[in-house]
mmCIF file with all atom_site columns, C-alpha atoms and ligand atoms in Angstrom:
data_model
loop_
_atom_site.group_PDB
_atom_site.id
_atom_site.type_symbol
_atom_site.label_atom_id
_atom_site.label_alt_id
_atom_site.label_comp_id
_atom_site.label_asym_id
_atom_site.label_entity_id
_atom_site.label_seq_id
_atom_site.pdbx_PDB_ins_code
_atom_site.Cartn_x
_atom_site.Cartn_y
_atom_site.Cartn_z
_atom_site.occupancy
_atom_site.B_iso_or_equiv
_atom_site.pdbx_formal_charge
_atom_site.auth_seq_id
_atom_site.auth_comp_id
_atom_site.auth_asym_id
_atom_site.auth_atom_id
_atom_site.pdbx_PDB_model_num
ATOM   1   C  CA  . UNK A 1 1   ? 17.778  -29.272 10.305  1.00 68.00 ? 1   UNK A CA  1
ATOM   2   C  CA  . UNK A 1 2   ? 18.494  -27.313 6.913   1.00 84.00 ? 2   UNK A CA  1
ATOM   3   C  CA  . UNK A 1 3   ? 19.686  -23.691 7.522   1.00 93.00 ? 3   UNK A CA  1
ATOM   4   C  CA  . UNK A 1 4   ? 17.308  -21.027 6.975   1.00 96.00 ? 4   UNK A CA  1
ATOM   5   C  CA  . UNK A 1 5   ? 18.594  -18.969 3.807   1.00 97.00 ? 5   UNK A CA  1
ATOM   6   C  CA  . UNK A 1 6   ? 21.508  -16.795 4.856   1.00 97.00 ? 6   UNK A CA  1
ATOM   7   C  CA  . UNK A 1 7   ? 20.422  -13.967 2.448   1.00 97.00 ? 7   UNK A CA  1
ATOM   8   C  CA  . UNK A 1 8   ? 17.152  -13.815 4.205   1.00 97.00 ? 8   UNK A CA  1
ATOM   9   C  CA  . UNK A 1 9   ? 18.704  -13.556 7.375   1.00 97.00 ? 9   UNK A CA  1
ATOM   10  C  CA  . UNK A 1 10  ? 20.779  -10.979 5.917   1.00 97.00 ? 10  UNK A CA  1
ATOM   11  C  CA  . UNK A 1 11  ? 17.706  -8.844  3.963   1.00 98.00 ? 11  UNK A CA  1
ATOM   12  C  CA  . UNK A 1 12  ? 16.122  -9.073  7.808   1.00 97.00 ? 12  UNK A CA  1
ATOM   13  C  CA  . UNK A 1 13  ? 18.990  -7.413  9.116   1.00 97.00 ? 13  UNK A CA  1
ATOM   14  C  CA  . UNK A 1 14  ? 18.601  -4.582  6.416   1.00 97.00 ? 14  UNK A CA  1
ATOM   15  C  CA  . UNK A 1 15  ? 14.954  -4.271  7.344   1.00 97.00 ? 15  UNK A CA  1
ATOM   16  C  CA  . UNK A 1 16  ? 15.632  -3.963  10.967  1.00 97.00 ? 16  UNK A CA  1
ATOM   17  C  CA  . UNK A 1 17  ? 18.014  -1.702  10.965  1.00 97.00 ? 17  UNK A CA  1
ATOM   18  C  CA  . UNK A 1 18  ? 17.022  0.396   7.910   1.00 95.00 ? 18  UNK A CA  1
ATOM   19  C  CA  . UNK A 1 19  ? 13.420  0.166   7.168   1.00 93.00 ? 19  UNK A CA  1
ATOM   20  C  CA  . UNK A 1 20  ? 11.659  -0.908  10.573  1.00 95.00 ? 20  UNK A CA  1
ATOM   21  C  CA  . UNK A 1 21  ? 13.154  2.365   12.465  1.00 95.00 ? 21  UNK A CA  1
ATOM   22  C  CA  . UNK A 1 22  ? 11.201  5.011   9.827   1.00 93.00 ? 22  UNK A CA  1
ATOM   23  C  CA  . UNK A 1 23  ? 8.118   2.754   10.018  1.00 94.00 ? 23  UNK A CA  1
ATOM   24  C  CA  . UNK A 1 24  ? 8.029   1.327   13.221  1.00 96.00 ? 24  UNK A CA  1
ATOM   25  C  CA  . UNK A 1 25  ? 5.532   3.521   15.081  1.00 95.00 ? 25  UNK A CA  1
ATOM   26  C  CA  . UNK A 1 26  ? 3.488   2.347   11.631  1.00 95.00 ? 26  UNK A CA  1
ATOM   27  C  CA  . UNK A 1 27  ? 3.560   -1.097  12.451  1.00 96.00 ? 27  UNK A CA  1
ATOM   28  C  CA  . UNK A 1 28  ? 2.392   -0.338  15.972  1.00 96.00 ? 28  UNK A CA  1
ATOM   29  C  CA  . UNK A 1 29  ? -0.324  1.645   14.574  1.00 96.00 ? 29  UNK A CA  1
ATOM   30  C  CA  . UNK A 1 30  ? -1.433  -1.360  12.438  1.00 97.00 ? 30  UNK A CA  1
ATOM   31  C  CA  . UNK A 1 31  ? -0.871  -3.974  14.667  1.00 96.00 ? 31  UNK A CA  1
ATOM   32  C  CA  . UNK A 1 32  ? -3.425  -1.925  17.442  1.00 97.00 ? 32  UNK A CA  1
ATOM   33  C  CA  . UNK A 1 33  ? -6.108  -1.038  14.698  1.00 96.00 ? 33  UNK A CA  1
ATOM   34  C  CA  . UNK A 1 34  ? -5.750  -3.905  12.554  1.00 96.00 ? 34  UNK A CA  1
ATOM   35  C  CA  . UNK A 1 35  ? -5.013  -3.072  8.684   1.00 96.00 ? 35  UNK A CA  1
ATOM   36  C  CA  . UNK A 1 36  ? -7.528  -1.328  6.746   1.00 97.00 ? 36  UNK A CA  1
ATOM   37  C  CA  . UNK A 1 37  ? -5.666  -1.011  3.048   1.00 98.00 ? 37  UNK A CA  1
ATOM   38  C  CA  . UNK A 1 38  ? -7.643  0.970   0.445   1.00 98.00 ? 38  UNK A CA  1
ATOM   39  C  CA  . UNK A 1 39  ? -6.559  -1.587  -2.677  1.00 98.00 ? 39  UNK A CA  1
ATOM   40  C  CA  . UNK A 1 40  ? -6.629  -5.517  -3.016  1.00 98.00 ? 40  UNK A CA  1
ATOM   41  C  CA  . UNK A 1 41  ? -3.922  -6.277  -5.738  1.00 98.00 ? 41  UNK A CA  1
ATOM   42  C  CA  . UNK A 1 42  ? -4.221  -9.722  -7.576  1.00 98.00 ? 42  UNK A CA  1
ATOM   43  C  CA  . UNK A 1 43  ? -1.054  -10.171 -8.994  1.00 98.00 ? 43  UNK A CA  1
ATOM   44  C  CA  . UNK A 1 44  ? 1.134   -13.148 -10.344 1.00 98.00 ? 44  UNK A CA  1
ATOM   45  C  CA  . UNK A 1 45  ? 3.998   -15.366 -8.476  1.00 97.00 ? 45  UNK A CA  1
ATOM   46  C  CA  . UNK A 1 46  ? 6.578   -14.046 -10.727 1.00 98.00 ? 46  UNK A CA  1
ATOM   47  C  CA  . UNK A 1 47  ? 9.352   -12.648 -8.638  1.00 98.00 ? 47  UNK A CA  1
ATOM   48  C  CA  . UNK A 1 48  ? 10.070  -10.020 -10.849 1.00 98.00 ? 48  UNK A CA  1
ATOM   49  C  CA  . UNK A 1 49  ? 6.759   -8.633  -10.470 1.00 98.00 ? 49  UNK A CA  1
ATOM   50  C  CA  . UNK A 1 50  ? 6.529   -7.129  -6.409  1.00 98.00 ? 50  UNK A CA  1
ATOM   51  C  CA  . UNK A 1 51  ? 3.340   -4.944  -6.530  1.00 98.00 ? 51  UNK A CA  1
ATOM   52  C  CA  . UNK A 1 52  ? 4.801   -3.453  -2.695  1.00 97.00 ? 52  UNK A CA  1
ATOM   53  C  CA  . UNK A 1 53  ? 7.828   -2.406  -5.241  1.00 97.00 ? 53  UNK A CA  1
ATOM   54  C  CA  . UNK A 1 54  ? 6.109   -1.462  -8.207  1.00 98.00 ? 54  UNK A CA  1
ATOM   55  C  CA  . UNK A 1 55  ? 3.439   1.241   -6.368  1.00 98.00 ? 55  UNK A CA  1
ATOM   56  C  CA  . UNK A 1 56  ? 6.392   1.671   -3.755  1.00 97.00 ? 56  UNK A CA  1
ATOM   57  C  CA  . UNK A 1 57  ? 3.802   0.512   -0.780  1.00 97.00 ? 57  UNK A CA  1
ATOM   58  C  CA  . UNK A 1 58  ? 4.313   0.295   2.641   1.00 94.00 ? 58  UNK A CA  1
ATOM   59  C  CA  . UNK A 1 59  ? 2.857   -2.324  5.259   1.00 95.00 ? 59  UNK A CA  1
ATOM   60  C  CA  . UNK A 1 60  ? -1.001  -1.967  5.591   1.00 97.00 ? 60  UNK A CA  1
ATOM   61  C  CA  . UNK A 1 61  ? -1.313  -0.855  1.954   1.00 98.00 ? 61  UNK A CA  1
ATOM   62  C  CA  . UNK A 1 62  ? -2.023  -3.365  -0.058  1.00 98.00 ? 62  UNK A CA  1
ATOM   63  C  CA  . UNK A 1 63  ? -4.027  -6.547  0.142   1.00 98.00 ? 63  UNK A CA  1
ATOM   64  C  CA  . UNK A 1 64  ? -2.116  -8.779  -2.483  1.00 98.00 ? 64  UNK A CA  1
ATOM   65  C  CA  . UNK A 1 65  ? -3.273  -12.235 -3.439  1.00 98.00 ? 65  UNK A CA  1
ATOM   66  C  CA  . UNK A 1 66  ? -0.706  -13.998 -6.196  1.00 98.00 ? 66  UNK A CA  1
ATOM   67  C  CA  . UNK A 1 67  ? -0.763  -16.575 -8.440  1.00 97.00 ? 67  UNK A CA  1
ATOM   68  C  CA  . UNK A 1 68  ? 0.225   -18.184 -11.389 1.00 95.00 ? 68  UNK A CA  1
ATOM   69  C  CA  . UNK A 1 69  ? -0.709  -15.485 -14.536 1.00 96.00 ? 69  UNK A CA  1
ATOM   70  C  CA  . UNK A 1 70  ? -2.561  -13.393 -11.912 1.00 97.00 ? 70  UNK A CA  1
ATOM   71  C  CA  . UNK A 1 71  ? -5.876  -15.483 -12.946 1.00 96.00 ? 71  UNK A CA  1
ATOM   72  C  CA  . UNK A 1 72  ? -9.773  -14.882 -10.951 1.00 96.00 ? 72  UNK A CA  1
ATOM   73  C  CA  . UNK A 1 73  ? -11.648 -17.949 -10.745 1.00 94.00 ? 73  UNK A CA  1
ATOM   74  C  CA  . UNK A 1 74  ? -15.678 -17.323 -11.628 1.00 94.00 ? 74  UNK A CA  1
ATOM   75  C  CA  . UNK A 1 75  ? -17.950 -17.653 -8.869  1.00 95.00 ? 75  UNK A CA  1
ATOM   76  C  CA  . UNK A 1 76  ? -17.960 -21.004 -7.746  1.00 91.00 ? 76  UNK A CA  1
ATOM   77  C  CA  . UNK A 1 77  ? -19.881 -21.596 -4.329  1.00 90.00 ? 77  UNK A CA  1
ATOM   78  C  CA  . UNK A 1 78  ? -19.463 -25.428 -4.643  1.00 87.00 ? 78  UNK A CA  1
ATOM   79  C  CA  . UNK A 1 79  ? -17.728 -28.094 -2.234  1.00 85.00 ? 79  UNK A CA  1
ATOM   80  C  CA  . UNK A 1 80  ? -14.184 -26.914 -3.508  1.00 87.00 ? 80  UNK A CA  1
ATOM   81  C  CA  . UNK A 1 81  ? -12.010 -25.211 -1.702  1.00 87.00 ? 81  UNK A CA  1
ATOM   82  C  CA  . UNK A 1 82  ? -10.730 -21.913 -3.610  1.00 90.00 ? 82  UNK A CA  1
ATOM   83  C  CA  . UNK A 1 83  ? -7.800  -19.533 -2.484  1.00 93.00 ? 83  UNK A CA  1
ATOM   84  C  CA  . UNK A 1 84  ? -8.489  -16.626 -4.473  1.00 95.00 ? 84  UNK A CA  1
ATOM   85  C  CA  . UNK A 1 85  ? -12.261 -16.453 -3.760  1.00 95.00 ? 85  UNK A CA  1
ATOM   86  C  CA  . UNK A 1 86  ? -11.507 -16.767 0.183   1.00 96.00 ? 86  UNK A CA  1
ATOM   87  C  CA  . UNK A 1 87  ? -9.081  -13.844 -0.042  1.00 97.00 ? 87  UNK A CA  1
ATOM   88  C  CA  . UNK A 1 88  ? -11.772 -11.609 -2.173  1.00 97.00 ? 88  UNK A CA  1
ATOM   89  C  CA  . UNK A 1 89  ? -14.132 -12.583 0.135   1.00 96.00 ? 89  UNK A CA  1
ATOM   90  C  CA  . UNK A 1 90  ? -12.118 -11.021 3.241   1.00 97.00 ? 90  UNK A CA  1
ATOM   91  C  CA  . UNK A 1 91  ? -10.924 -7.996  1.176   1.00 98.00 ? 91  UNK A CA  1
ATOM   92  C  CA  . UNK A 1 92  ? -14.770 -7.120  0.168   1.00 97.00 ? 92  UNK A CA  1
ATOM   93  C  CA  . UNK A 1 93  ? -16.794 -8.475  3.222   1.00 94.00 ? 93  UNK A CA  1
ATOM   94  C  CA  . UNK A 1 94  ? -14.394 -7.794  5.898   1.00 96.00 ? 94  UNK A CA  1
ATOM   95  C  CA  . UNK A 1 95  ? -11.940 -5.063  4.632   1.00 97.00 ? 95  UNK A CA  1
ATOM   96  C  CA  . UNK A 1 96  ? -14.265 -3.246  2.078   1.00 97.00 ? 96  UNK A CA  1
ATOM   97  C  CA  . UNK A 1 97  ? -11.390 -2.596  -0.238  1.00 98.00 ? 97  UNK A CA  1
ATOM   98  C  CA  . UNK A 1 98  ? -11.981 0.374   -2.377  1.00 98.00 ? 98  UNK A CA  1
ATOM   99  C  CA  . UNK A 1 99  ? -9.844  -0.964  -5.244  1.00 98.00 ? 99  UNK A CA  1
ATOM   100 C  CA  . UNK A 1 100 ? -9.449  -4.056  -6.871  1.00 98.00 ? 100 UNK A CA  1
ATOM   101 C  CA  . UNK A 1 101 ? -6.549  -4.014  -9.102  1.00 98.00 ? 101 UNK A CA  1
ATOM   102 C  CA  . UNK A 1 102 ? -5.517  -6.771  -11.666 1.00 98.00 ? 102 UNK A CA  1
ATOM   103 C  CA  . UNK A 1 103 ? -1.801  -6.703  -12.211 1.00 98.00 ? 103 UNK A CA  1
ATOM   104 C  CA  . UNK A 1 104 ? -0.794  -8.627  -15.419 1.00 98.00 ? 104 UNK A CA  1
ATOM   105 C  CA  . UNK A 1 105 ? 2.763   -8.201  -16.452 1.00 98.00 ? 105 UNK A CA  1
ATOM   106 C  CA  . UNK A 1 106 ? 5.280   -9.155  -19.400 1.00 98.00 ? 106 UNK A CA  1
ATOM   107 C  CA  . UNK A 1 107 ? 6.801   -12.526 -19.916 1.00 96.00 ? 107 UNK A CA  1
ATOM   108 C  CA  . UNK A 1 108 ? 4.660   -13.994 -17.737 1.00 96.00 ? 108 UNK A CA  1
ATOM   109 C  CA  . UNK A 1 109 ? 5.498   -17.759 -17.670 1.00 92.00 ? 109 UNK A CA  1
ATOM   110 C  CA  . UNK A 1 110 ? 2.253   -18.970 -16.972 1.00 92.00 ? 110 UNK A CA  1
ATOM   111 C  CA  . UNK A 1 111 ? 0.603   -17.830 -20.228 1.00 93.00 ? 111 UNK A CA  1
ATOM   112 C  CA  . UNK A 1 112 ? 3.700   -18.823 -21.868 1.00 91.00 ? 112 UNK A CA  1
ATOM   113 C  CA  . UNK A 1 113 ? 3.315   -22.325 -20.626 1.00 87.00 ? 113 UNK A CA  1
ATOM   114 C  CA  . UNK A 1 114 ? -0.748  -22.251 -21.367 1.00 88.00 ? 114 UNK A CA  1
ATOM   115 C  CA  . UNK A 1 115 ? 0.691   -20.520 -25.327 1.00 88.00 ? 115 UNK A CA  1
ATOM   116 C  CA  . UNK A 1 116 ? 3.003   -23.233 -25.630 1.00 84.00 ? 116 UNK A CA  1
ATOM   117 C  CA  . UNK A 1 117 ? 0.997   -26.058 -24.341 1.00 75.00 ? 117 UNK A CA  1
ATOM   118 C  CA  . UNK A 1 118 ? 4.194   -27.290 -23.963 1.00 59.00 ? 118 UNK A CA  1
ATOM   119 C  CA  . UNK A 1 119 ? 4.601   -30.674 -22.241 1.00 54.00 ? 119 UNK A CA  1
ATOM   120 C  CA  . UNK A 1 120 ? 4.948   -31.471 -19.463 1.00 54.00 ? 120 UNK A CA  1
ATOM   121 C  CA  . UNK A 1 121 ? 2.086   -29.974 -19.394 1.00 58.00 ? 121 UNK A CA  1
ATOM   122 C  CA  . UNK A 1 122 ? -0.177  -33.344 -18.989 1.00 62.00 ? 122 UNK A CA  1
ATOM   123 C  CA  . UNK A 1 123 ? -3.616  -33.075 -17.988 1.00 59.00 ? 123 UNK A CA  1
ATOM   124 C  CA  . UNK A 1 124 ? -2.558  -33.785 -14.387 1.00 64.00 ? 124 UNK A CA  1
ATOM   125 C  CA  . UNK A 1 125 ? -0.265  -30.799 -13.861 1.00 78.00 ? 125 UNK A CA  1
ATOM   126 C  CA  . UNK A 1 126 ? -1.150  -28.483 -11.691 1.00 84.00 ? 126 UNK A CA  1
ATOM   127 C  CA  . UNK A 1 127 ? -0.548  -25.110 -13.995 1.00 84.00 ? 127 UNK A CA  1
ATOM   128 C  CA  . UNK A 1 128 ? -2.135  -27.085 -16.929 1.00 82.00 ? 128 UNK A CA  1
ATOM   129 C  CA  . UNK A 1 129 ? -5.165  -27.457 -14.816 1.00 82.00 ? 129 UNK A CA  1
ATOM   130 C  CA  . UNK A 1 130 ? -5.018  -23.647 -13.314 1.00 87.00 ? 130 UNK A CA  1
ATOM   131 C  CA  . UNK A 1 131 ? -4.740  -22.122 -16.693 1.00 86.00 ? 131 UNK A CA  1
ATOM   132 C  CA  . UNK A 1 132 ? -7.650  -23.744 -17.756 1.00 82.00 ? 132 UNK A CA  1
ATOM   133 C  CA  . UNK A 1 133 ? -9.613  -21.447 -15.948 1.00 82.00 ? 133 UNK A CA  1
ATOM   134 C  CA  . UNK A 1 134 ? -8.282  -18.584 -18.362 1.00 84.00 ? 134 UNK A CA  1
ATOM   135 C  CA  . UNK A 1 135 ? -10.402 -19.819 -20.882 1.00 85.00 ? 135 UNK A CA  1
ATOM   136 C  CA  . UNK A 1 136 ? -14.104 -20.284 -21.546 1.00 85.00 ? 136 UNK A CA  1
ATOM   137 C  CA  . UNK A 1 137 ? -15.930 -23.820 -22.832 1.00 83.00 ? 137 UNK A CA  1
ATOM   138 C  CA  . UNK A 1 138 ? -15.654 -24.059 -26.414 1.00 84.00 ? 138 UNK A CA  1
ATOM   139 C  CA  . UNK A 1 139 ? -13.428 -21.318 -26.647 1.00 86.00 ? 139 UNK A CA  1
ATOM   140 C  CA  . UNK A 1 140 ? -9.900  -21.335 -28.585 1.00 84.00 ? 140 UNK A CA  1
ATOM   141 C  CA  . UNK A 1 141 ? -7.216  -19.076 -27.928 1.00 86.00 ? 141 UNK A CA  1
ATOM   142 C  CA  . UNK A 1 142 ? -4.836  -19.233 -31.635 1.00 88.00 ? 142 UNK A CA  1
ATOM   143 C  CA  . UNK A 1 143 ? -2.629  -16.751 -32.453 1.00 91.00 ? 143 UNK A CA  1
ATOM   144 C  CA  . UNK A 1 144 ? -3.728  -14.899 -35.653 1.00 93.00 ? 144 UNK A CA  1
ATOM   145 C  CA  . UNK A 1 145 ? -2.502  -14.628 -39.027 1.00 94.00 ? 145 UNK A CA  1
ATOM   146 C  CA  . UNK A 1 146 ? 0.306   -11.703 -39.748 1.00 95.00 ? 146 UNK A CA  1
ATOM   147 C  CA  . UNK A 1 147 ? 0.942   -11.962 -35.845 1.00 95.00 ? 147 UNK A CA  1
ATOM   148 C  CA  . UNK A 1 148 ? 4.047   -12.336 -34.412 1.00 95.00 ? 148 UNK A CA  1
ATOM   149 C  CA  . UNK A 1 149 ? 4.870   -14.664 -31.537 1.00 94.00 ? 149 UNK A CA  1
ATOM   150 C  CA  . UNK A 1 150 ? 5.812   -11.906 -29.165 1.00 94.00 ? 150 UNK A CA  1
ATOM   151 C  CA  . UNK A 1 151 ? 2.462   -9.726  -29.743 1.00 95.00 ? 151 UNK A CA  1
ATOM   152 C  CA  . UNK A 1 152 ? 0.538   -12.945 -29.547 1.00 95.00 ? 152 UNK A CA  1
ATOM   153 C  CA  . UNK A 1 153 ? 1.976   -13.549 -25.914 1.00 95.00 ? 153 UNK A CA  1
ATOM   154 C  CA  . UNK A 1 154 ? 1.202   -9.858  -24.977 1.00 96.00 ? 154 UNK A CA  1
ATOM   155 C  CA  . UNK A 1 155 ? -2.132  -10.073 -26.404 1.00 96.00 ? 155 UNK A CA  1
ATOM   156 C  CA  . UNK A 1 156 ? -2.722  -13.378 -24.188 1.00 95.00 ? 156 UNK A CA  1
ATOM   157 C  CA  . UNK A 1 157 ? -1.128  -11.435 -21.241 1.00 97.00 ? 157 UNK A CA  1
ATOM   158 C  CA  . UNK A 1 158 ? -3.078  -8.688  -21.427 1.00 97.00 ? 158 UNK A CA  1
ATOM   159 C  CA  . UNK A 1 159 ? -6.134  -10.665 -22.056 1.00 95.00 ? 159 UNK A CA  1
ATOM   160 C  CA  . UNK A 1 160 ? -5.525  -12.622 -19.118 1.00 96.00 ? 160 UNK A CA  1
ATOM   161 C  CA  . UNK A 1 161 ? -5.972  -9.327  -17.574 1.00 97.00 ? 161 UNK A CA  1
ATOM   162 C  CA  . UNK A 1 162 ? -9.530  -8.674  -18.624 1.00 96.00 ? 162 UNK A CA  1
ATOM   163 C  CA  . UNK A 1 163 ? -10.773 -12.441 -17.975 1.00 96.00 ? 163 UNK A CA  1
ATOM   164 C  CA  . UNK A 1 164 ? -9.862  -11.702 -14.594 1.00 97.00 ? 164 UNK A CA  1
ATOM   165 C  CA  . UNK A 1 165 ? -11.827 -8.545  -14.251 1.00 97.00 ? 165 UNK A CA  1
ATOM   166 C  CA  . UNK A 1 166 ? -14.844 -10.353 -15.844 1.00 96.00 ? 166 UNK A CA  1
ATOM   167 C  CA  . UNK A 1 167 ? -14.553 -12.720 -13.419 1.00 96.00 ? 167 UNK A CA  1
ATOM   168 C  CA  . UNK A 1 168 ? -14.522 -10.879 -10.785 1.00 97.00 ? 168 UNK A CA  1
ATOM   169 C  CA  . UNK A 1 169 ? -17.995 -9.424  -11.637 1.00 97.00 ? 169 UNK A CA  1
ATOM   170 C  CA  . UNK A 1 170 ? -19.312 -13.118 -11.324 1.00 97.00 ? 170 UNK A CA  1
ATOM   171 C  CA  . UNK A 1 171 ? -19.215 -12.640 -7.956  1.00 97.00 ? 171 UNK A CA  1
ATOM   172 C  CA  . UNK A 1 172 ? -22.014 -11.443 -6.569  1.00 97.00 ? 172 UNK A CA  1
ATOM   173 C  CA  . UNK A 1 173 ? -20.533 -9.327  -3.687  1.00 97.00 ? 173 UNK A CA  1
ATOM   174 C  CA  . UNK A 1 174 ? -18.139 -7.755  -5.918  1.00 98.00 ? 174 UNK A CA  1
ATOM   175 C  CA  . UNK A 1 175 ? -20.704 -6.603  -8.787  1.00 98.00 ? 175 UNK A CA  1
ATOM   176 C  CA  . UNK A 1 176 ? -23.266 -5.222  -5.370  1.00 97.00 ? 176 UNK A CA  1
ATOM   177 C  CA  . UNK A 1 177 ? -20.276 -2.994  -4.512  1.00 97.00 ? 177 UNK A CA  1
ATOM   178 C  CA  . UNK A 1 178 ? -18.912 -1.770  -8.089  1.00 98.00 ? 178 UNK A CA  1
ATOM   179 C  CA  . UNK A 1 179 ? -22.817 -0.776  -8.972  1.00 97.00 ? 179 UNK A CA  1
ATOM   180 C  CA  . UNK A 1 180 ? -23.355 0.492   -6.193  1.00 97.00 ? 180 UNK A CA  1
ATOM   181 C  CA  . UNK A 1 181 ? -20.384 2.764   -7.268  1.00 97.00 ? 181 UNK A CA  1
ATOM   182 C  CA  . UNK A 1 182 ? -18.357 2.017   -3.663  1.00 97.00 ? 182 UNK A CA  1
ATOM   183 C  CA  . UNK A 1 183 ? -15.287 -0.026  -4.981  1.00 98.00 ? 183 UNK A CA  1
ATOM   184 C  CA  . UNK A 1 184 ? -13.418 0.117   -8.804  1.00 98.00 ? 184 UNK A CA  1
ATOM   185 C  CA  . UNK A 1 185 ? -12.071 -2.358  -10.356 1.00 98.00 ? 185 UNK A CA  1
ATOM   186 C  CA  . UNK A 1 186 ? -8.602  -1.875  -12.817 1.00 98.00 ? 186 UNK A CA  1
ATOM   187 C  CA  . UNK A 1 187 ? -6.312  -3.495  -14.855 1.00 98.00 ? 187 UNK A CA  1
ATOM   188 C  CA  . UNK A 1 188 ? -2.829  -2.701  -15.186 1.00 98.00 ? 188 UNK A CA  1
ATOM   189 C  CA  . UNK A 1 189 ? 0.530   -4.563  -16.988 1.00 98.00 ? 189 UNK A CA  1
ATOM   190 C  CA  . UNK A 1 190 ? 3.886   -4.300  -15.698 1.00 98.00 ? 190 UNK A CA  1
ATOM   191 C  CA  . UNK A 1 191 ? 6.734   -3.896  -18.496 1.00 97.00 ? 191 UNK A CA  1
ATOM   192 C  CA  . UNK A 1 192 ? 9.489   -6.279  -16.556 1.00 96.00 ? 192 UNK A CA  1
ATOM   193 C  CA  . UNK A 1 193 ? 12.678  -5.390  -18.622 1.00 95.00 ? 193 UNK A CA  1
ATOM   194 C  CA  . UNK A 1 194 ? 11.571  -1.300  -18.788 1.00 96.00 ? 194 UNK A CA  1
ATOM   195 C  CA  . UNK A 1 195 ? 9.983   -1.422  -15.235 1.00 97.00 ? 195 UNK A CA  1
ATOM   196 C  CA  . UNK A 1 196 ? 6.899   0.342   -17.062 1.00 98.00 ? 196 UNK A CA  1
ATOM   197 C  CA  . UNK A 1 197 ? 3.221   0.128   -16.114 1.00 98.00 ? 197 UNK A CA  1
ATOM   198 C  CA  . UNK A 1 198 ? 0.320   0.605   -18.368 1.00 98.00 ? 198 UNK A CA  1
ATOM   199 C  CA  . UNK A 1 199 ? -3.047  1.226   -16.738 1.00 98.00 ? 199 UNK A CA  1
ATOM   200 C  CA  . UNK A 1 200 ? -6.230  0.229   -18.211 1.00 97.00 ? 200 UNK A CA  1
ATOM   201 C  CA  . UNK A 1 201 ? -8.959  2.417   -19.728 1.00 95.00 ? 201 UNK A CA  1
ATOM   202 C  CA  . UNK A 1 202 ? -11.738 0.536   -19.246 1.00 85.00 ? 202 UNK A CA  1
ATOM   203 C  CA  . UNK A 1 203 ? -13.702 2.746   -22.169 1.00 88.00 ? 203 UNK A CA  1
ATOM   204 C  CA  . UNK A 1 204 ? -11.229 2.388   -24.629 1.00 89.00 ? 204 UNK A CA  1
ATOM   205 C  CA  . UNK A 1 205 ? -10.345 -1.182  -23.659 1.00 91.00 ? 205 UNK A CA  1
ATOM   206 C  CA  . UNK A 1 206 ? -6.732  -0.381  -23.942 1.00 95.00 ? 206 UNK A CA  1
ATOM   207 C  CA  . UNK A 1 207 ? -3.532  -0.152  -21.693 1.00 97.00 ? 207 UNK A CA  1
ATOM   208 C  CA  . UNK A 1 208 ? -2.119  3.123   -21.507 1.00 97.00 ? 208 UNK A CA  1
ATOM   209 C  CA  . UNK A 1 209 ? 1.414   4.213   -19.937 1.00 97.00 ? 209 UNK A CA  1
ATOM   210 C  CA  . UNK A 1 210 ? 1.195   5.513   -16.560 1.00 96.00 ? 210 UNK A CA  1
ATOM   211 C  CA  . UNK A 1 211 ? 3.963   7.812   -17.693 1.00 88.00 ? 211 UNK A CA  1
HETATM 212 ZN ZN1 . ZN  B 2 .   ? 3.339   -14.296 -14.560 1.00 65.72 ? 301 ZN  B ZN1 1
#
């Protein structure tokens, strides 16, 4: 049988013996009550982006779902299965998360990949296929004249951002509990190479440093 990852093994030892004693009486706690976090994060895969590092969170904080370019499916109550509407489900329904926060981030290589259209990229891929859900029928995502290749990716990050938040509000359980004024929805972006975050204002439809 193949190994298990030695620096796992070893980053368990550091948790056990550094981390685990200040928060172990935490992790009792939890395990007894069951978690009750105040925020569901929706984040992407990218290992540069941790959202328990970013907002320095400890264990029963955050309910994170991620996946490639942090993307919500619409409401879609067919005969599909769908990972990101199951775990929005629980965090609503069963947890009745206060926050919802959309986490997009800098070079993101999912909206790179969905810029690019870069092969192999063929109709059967999975990320080709997932991305698709970024955009709307009939719509075309071009970058614009006088703009330059690294705003138009930042513009498509970020706009990734607010598809997912207007997704979100397809959902019929989410929009009850935003208008009913009991759970927020917000958008942030994560600056990899500064380790800056910008936070939404919804109003102004821009992302302003958290700084
Ligand atoms: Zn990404």
């Amino acid at each position: 049988m193949a190994s298990f990852p030695q620096h796992l093994l070893d980053g368990y030892r550091t948790f056990t013996t550094q981390r685990l004693p200040t928060e172990q009486s935490r992790y009792r706690e939890l395990s007894e009550r069951g978690q009750s976090p105040e925020t569901m994060l929706i984040g992407c895969s990218d290992s540069r982006v941790s959202p328990e590092v970013i907002f320095d969170a400890g264990p029963g904080e955050l309910f994170v779902v991620r996946n490639v370019a942090n993307l919500v499916p619409v409401y879609q109550p067919d005969t599909g299965t769908h990972g990101v509407s199951a775990a929005l489900e629980s965090a609503v329904h069963v947890l009745k998360v206060k926050h919802i926060v959309v986490l997009g981030h800098a070079q993101c290589g999912g909206i790179r990949a969905f810029i690019d259209k870069i092969q192999p990229l063929s109709p059967g891929d999975f990320i080709g296929k997932w991305m698709q859900m970024f955009i709307k029928p009939g719509e075309v995502v071009e970058q614009r004249e006088h703009e330059s290749m690294q705003d138009f990716v930042v513009r498509i990050e970020k706009a990734a951002v607010f598809r997912s938040l207007e997704n979100l509000m397809t959902f019929p359980f989410v929009r009850d509990r935003v208008e009913r004024g009991e759970m927020q929805l917000h958008g942030a972006y994560f600056g990899v190479a500064e380790g800056s975050l910008f936070v939404l204002d919804r109003v102004a439809k821009e992302f302003v440093s958290a700084r």
